[in-house]
Amino acid sequence: AALACLGSLSNRFLSISLRRTLATSSPSLAVAAQKVAVPSGSATTAVPLDDLKKDAESLPAFAIVHLAGKQYKVRPTDVIVSDRLNAVVGDKIRLEKVLLVGSSTFTAFGTPLLKREAAVVTATVIEQNKGAEVVVFKKKRRKGYARHKVVQNNITLLRINDVIIDPEHF
């Protein structure tokens, strides 16, 4: 049976949602999770920070980042296509606006963003190019009005290098 664990830091309005399977975890983890106080009327408990550190270091992580007005779910080695960014091909950039990080056993949400030190997502600019052609066609029937225009937006290809999680800064 899965145990959902929830903790929060009131000063940063940050909530961490943790999912654990007690059947596969160590007995010491189950005892440590039971020692933490359970809020009244809630079926959730907090997980010790030491266990969160072990998970953050050992598991593959993902993040949801806000970039150029859109949100992307990224993992290391992913390639994403974004609107044009002011960067040169080959530049290593840090994606500052991290909304969420997690792995198979935990998830950390920001409200709306995580602290800058809590999650680091770095990427390399692979290519600056033009996107696919988009046809814009306007017509008013029976008026002899028709306009045809082809638009190509500028795009940037990014390869995600790292998703690094530091649980001490949650």
PDB file of C-alpha atoms in Angstrom:
ATOM      1  CA  ALA A   1       0.000   0.000   0.000  1.00  0.00           C
ATOM      2  CA  ALA A   2       1.279   3.425  -0.893  1.00  0.00           C
ATOM      3  CA  LEU A   3       1.791   6.073   1.759  1.00  0.00           C
ATOM      4  CA  ALA A   4       1.378   9.646   0.597  1.00  0.00           C
ATOM      5  CA  CYS A   5       3.585  12.017   2.531  1.00  0.00           C
ATOM      6  CA  LEU A   6       3.203  15.786   2.659  1.00  0.00           C
ATOM      7  CA  GLY A   7       5.272  18.462   4.341  1.00  0.00           C
ATOM      8  CA  SER A   8       5.432  22.213   3.967  1.00  0.00           C
ATOM      9  CA  LEU A   9       7.566  25.218   4.795  1.00  0.00           C
ATOM     10  CA  SER A  10       5.301  28.078   5.724  1.00  0.00           C
ATOM     11  CA  ASN A  11       7.879  30.849   5.201  1.00  0.00           C
ATOM     12  CA  ARG A  12       8.255  30.078   1.466  1.00  0.00           C
ATOM     13  CA  PHE A  13       4.764  28.661   0.871  1.00  0.00           C
ATOM     14  CA  LEU A  14       6.345  25.556  -0.565  1.00  0.00           C
ATOM     15  CA  SER A  15       4.717  22.168  -0.417  1.00  0.00           C
ATOM     16  CA  ILE A  16       6.422  18.836  -1.052  1.00  0.00           C
ATOM     17  CA  SER A  17       4.301  15.872  -2.023  1.00  0.00           C
ATOM     18  CA  LEU A  18       5.982  12.531  -1.450  1.00  0.00           C
ATOM     19  CA  ARG A  19       4.791   9.054  -2.438  1.00  0.00           C
ATOM     20  CA  ARG A  20       6.310   6.016  -0.820  1.00  0.00           C
ATOM     21  CA  THR A  21       5.590   2.328  -1.035  1.00  0.00           C
ATOM     22  CA  LEU A  22       6.066   0.821   2.398  1.00  0.00           C
ATOM     23  CA  ALA A  23       6.165  -2.715   1.049  1.00  0.00           C
ATOM     24  CA  THR A  24       9.453  -2.065  -0.774  1.00  0.00           C
ATOM     25  CA  SER A  25      11.029   0.432   1.629  1.00  0.00           C
ATOM     26  CA  SER A  26      13.203  -0.346   4.615  1.00  0.00           C
ATOM     27  CA  PRO A  27      11.622  -0.895   8.058  1.00  0.00           C
ATOM     28  CA  SER A  28      13.589   2.069   9.430  1.00  0.00           C
ATOM     29  CA  LEU A  29      11.891   4.339   6.909  1.00  0.00           C
ATOM     30  CA  ALA A  30       8.460   3.139   7.986  1.00  0.00           C
ATOM     31  CA  VAL A  31       9.360   3.765  11.638  1.00  0.00           C
ATOM     32  CA  ALA A  32      10.792   7.226  10.837  1.00  0.00           C
ATOM     33  CA  ALA A  33       7.684   8.187   8.880  1.00  0.00           C
ATOM     34  CA  GLN A  34       5.445   7.053  11.747  1.00  0.00           C
ATOM     35  CA  LYS A  35       7.389   9.127  14.306  1.00  0.00           C
ATOM     36  CA  VAL A  36       6.493  12.369  12.519  1.00  0.00           C
ATOM     37  CA  ALA A  37       3.289  14.007  13.741  1.00  0.00           C
ATOM     38  CA  VAL A  38       0.220  13.602  11.559  1.00  0.00           C
ATOM     39  CA  PRO A  39      -1.974  16.706  11.106  1.00  0.00           C
ATOM     40  CA  SER A  40      -5.484  16.241  12.467  1.00  0.00           C
ATOM     41  CA  GLY A  41      -7.985  15.077   9.871  1.00  0.00           C
ATOM     42  CA  SER A  42      -5.233  14.164   7.431  1.00  0.00           C
ATOM     43  CA  ALA A  43      -3.922  10.842   6.181  1.00  0.00           C
ATOM     44  CA  THR A  44      -0.508  12.259   5.309  1.00  0.00           C
ATOM     45  CA  THR A  45       2.808  12.404   7.148  1.00  0.00           C
ATOM     46  CA  ALA A  46       6.138  14.115   6.559  1.00  0.00           C
ATOM     47  CA  VAL A  47       9.187  12.187   5.443  1.00  0.00           C
ATOM     48  CA  PRO A  48      12.580  12.862   7.064  1.00  0.00           C
ATOM     49  CA  LEU A  49      14.929  15.102   5.092  1.00  0.00           C
ATOM     50  CA  ASP A  50      17.691  12.457   5.072  1.00  0.00           C
ATOM     51  CA  ASP A  51      15.517  10.056   3.079  1.00  0.00           C
ATOM     52  CA  LEU A  52      14.628  12.815   0.630  1.00  0.00           C
ATOM     53  CA  LYS A  53      18.343  13.570   0.111  1.00  0.00           C
ATOM     54  CA  LYS A  54      19.080   9.916  -0.696  1.00  0.00           C
ATOM     55  CA  ASP A  55      16.245   9.791  -3.229  1.00  0.00           C
ATOM     56  CA  ALA A  56      17.230  13.086  -4.868  1.00  0.00           C
ATOM     57  CA  GLU A  57      20.791  11.884  -5.423  1.00  0.00           C
ATOM     58  CA  SER A  58      19.996   8.398  -6.696  1.00  0.00           C
ATOM     59  CA  LEU A  59      16.894   8.720  -8.875  1.00  0.00           C
ATOM     60  CA  PRO A  60      16.517  10.225 -12.347  1.00  0.00           C
ATOM     61  CA  ALA A  61      14.785  13.560 -11.982  1.00  0.00           C
ATOM     62  CA  PHE A  62      12.451  15.596 -14.139  1.00  0.00           C
ATOM     63  CA  ALA A  63      11.432  19.240 -13.958  1.00  0.00           C
ATOM     64  CA  ILE A  64       8.770  21.518 -15.320  1.00  0.00           C
ATOM     65  CA  VAL A  65      10.290  24.800 -16.438  1.00  0.00           C
ATOM     66  CA  HIS A  66       8.763  28.028 -17.682  1.00  0.00           C
ATOM     67  CA  LEU A  67      10.551  29.242 -20.805  1.00  0.00           C
ATOM     68  CA  ALA A  68       9.481  31.957 -23.243  1.00  0.00           C
ATOM     69  CA  GLY A  69       5.862  31.934 -22.061  1.00  0.00           C
ATOM     70  CA  LYS A  70       5.429  28.148 -22.221  1.00  0.00           C
ATOM     71  CA  GLN A  71       5.936  25.254 -19.821  1.00  0.00           C
ATOM     72  CA  TYR A  72       8.049  22.213 -20.671  1.00  0.00           C
ATOM     73  CA  LYS A  73       8.540  18.911 -18.855  1.00  0.00           C
ATOM     74  CA  VAL A  74      12.254  18.159 -19.173  1.00  0.00           C
ATOM     75  CA  ARG A  75      14.672  15.383 -18.222  1.00  0.00           C
ATOM     76  CA  PRO A  76      18.415  15.148 -18.807  1.00  0.00           C
ATOM     77  CA  THR A  77      19.294  14.591 -22.506  1.00  0.00           C
ATOM     78  CA  ASP A  78      15.878  15.862 -23.710  1.00  0.00           C
ATOM     79  CA  VAL A  79      15.782  18.237 -26.677  1.00  0.00           C
ATOM     80  CA  ILE A  80      13.117  20.957 -26.590  1.00  0.00           C
ATOM     81  CA  VAL A  81      12.029  23.455 -29.219  1.00  0.00           C
ATOM     82  CA  SER A  82      11.378  26.935 -27.855  1.00  0.00           C
ATOM     83  CA  ASP A  83      10.676  30.353 -29.286  1.00  0.00           C
ATOM     84  CA  ARG A  84      13.824  32.320 -30.158  1.00  0.00           C
ATOM     85  CA  LEU A  85      16.099  32.974 -27.183  1.00  0.00           C
ATOM     86  CA  ASN A  86      18.894  35.534 -27.076  1.00  0.00           C
ATOM     87  CA  ALA A  87      21.757  33.043 -26.937  1.00  0.00           C
ATOM     88  CA  VAL A  88      24.517  31.880 -29.253  1.00  0.00           C
ATOM     89  CA  VAL A  89      24.787  28.285 -30.472  1.00  0.00           C
ATOM     90  CA  GLY A  90      26.912  26.342 -27.993  1.00  0.00           C
ATOM     91  CA  ASP A  91      26.066  28.537 -24.988  1.00  0.00           C
ATOM     92  CA  LYS A  92      25.238  26.776 -21.730  1.00  0.00           C
ATOM     93  CA  ILE A  93      22.272  28.443 -20.062  1.00  0.00           C
ATOM     94  CA  ARG A  94      20.455  27.940 -16.776  1.00  0.00           C
ATOM     95  CA  LEU A  95      16.670  27.751 -16.897  1.00  0.00           C
ATOM     96  CA  GLU A  96      15.717  29.959 -13.956  1.00  0.00           C
ATOM     97  CA  LYS A  97      11.967  29.469 -13.686  1.00  0.00           C
ATOM     98  CA  VAL A  98      11.544  25.955 -12.273  1.00  0.00           C
ATOM     99  CA  LEU A  99       7.945  25.235 -11.302  1.00  0.00           C
ATOM    100  CA  LEU A 100       8.256  21.623 -10.184  1.00  0.00           C
ATOM    101  CA  VAL A 101      10.877  18.915  -9.745  1.00  0.00           C
ATOM    102  CA  GLY A 102      10.454  15.264  -8.967  1.00  0.00           C
ATOM    103  CA  SER A 103      11.246  11.640  -9.568  1.00  0.00           C
ATOM    104  CA  SER A 104       9.443   8.344  -9.147  1.00  0.00           C
ATOM    105  CA  THR A 105       9.263   8.720  -5.350  1.00  0.00           C
ATOM    106  CA  PHE A 106       8.837  12.440  -4.674  1.00  0.00           C
ATOM    107  CA  THR A 107       7.620  15.696  -6.155  1.00  0.00           C
ATOM    108  CA  ALA A 108       8.412  19.259  -5.029  1.00  0.00           C
ATOM    109  CA  PHE A 109       6.060  22.056  -6.074  1.00  0.00           C
ATOM    110  CA  GLY A 110       6.850  25.746  -6.034  1.00  0.00           C
ATOM    111  CA  THR A 111       4.248  28.411  -5.412  1.00  0.00           C
ATOM    112  CA  PRO A 112       4.635  29.482  -8.178  1.00  0.00           C
ATOM    113  CA  LEU A 113       8.408  28.869  -8.472  1.00  0.00           C
ATOM    114  CA  LEU A 114      10.921  26.835  -6.524  1.00  0.00           C
ATOM    115  CA  LYS A 115      13.785  28.681  -4.862  1.00  0.00           C
ATOM    116  CA  ARG A 116      16.751  29.250  -7.155  1.00  0.00           C
ATOM    117  CA  GLU A 117      18.983  26.978  -5.034  1.00  0.00           C
ATOM    118  CA  ALA A 118      16.443  24.137  -4.719  1.00  0.00           C
ATOM    119  CA  ALA A 119      16.595  23.065  -8.367  1.00  0.00           C
ATOM    120  CA  VAL A 120      19.125  23.711 -11.105  1.00  0.00           C
ATOM    121  CA  VAL A 121      18.218  22.976 -14.731  1.00  0.00           C
ATOM    122  CA  THR A 122      20.962  23.613 -17.274  1.00  0.00           C
ATOM    123  CA  ALA A 123      20.745  23.421 -21.056  1.00  0.00           C
ATOM    124  CA  THR A 124      22.924  23.888 -24.131  1.00  0.00           C
ATOM    125  CA  VAL A 125      21.779  25.829 -27.195  1.00  0.00           C
ATOM    126  CA  ILE A 126      21.987  23.385 -30.107  1.00  0.00           C
ATOM    127  CA  GLU A 127      20.525  25.400 -32.935  1.00  0.00           C
ATOM    128  CA  GLN A 128      18.940  28.761 -33.847  1.00  0.00           C
ATOM    129  CA  ASN A 129      16.709  28.309 -36.859  1.00  0.00           C
ATOM    130  CA  LYS A 130      13.364  29.019 -38.469  1.00  0.00           C
ATOM    131  CA  GLY A 131      10.409  26.758 -37.666  1.00  0.00           C
ATOM    132  CA  ALA A 132       7.951  25.128 -40.014  1.00  0.00           C
ATOM    133  CA  GLU A 133       5.980  27.251 -42.439  1.00  0.00           C
ATOM    134  CA  VAL A 134       2.519  28.263 -41.275  1.00  0.00           C
ATOM    135  CA  VAL A 135       0.024  29.389 -43.922  1.00  0.00           C
ATOM    136  CA  VAL A 136      -2.228  32.280 -42.921  1.00  0.00           C
ATOM    137  CA  PHE A 137      -5.205  32.519 -45.305  1.00  0.00           C
ATOM    138  CA  LYS A 138      -7.967  35.084 -44.905  1.00  0.00           C
ATOM    139  CA  LYS A 139     -11.065  35.253 -47.095  1.00  0.00           C
ATOM    140  CA  LYS A 140     -14.387  37.033 -47.139  1.00  0.00           C
ATOM    141  CA  ARG A 141     -16.809  35.245 -49.372  1.00  0.00           C
ATOM    142  CA  ARG A 142     -18.532  37.057 -52.224  1.00  0.00           C
ATOM    143  CA  LYS A 143     -16.411  40.190 -51.677  1.00  0.00           C
ATOM    144  CA  GLY A 144     -13.326  39.368 -53.734  1.00  0.00           C
ATOM    145  CA  TYR A 145     -11.152  39.537 -50.622  1.00  0.00           C
ATOM    146  CA  ALA A 146      -8.506  36.864 -50.141  1.00  0.00           C
ATOM    147  CA  ARG A 147      -5.079  37.161 -48.520  1.00  0.00           C
ATOM    148  CA  HIS A 148      -2.418  34.465 -48.428  1.00  0.00           C
ATOM    149  CA  LYS A 149       0.667  34.780 -46.230  1.00  0.00           C
ATOM    150  CA  VAL A 150       3.318  32.278 -45.128  1.00  0.00           C
ATOM    151  CA  VAL A 151       4.946  32.779 -41.722  1.00  0.00           C
ATOM    152  CA  GLN A 152       8.036  31.104 -40.247  1.00  0.00           C
ATOM    153  CA  ASN A 153       8.742  31.713 -36.558  1.00  0.00           C
ATOM    154  CA  ASN A 154      12.286  31.795 -35.196  1.00  0.00           C
ATOM    155  CA  ILE A 155      13.036  28.851 -32.900  1.00  0.00           C
ATOM    156  CA  THR A 156      15.791  27.681 -30.565  1.00  0.00           C
ATOM    157  CA  LEU A 157      16.677  24.035 -29.931  1.00  0.00           C
ATOM    158  CA  LEU A 158      17.916  23.271 -26.417  1.00  0.00           C
ATOM    159  CA  ARG A 159      19.453  20.073 -25.048  1.00  0.00           C
ATOM    160  CA  ILE A 160      18.850  19.631 -21.315  1.00  0.00           C
ATOM    161  CA  ASN A 161      22.154  18.810 -19.577  1.00  0.00           C
ATOM    162  CA  ASP A 162      21.213  18.395 -15.913  1.00  0.00           C
ATOM    163  CA  VAL A 163      18.311  18.459 -13.520  1.00  0.00           C
ATOM    164  CA  ILE A 164      19.924  18.831 -10.106  1.00  0.00           C
ATOM    165  CA  ILE A 165      17.817  18.795  -6.951  1.00  0.00           C
ATOM    166  CA  ASP A 166      19.043  20.113  -3.589  1.00  0.00           C
ATOM    167  CA  PRO A 167      16.525  19.109  -0.887  1.00  0.00           C
ATOM    168  CA  GLU A 168      18.208  21.276   1.777  1.00  0.00           C
ATOM    169  CA  HIS A 169      16.815  24.395   0.075  1.00  0.00           C
ATOM    170  CA  PHE A 170      13.201  23.253  -0.039  1.00  0.00           C
TER     171      PHE A 170
END
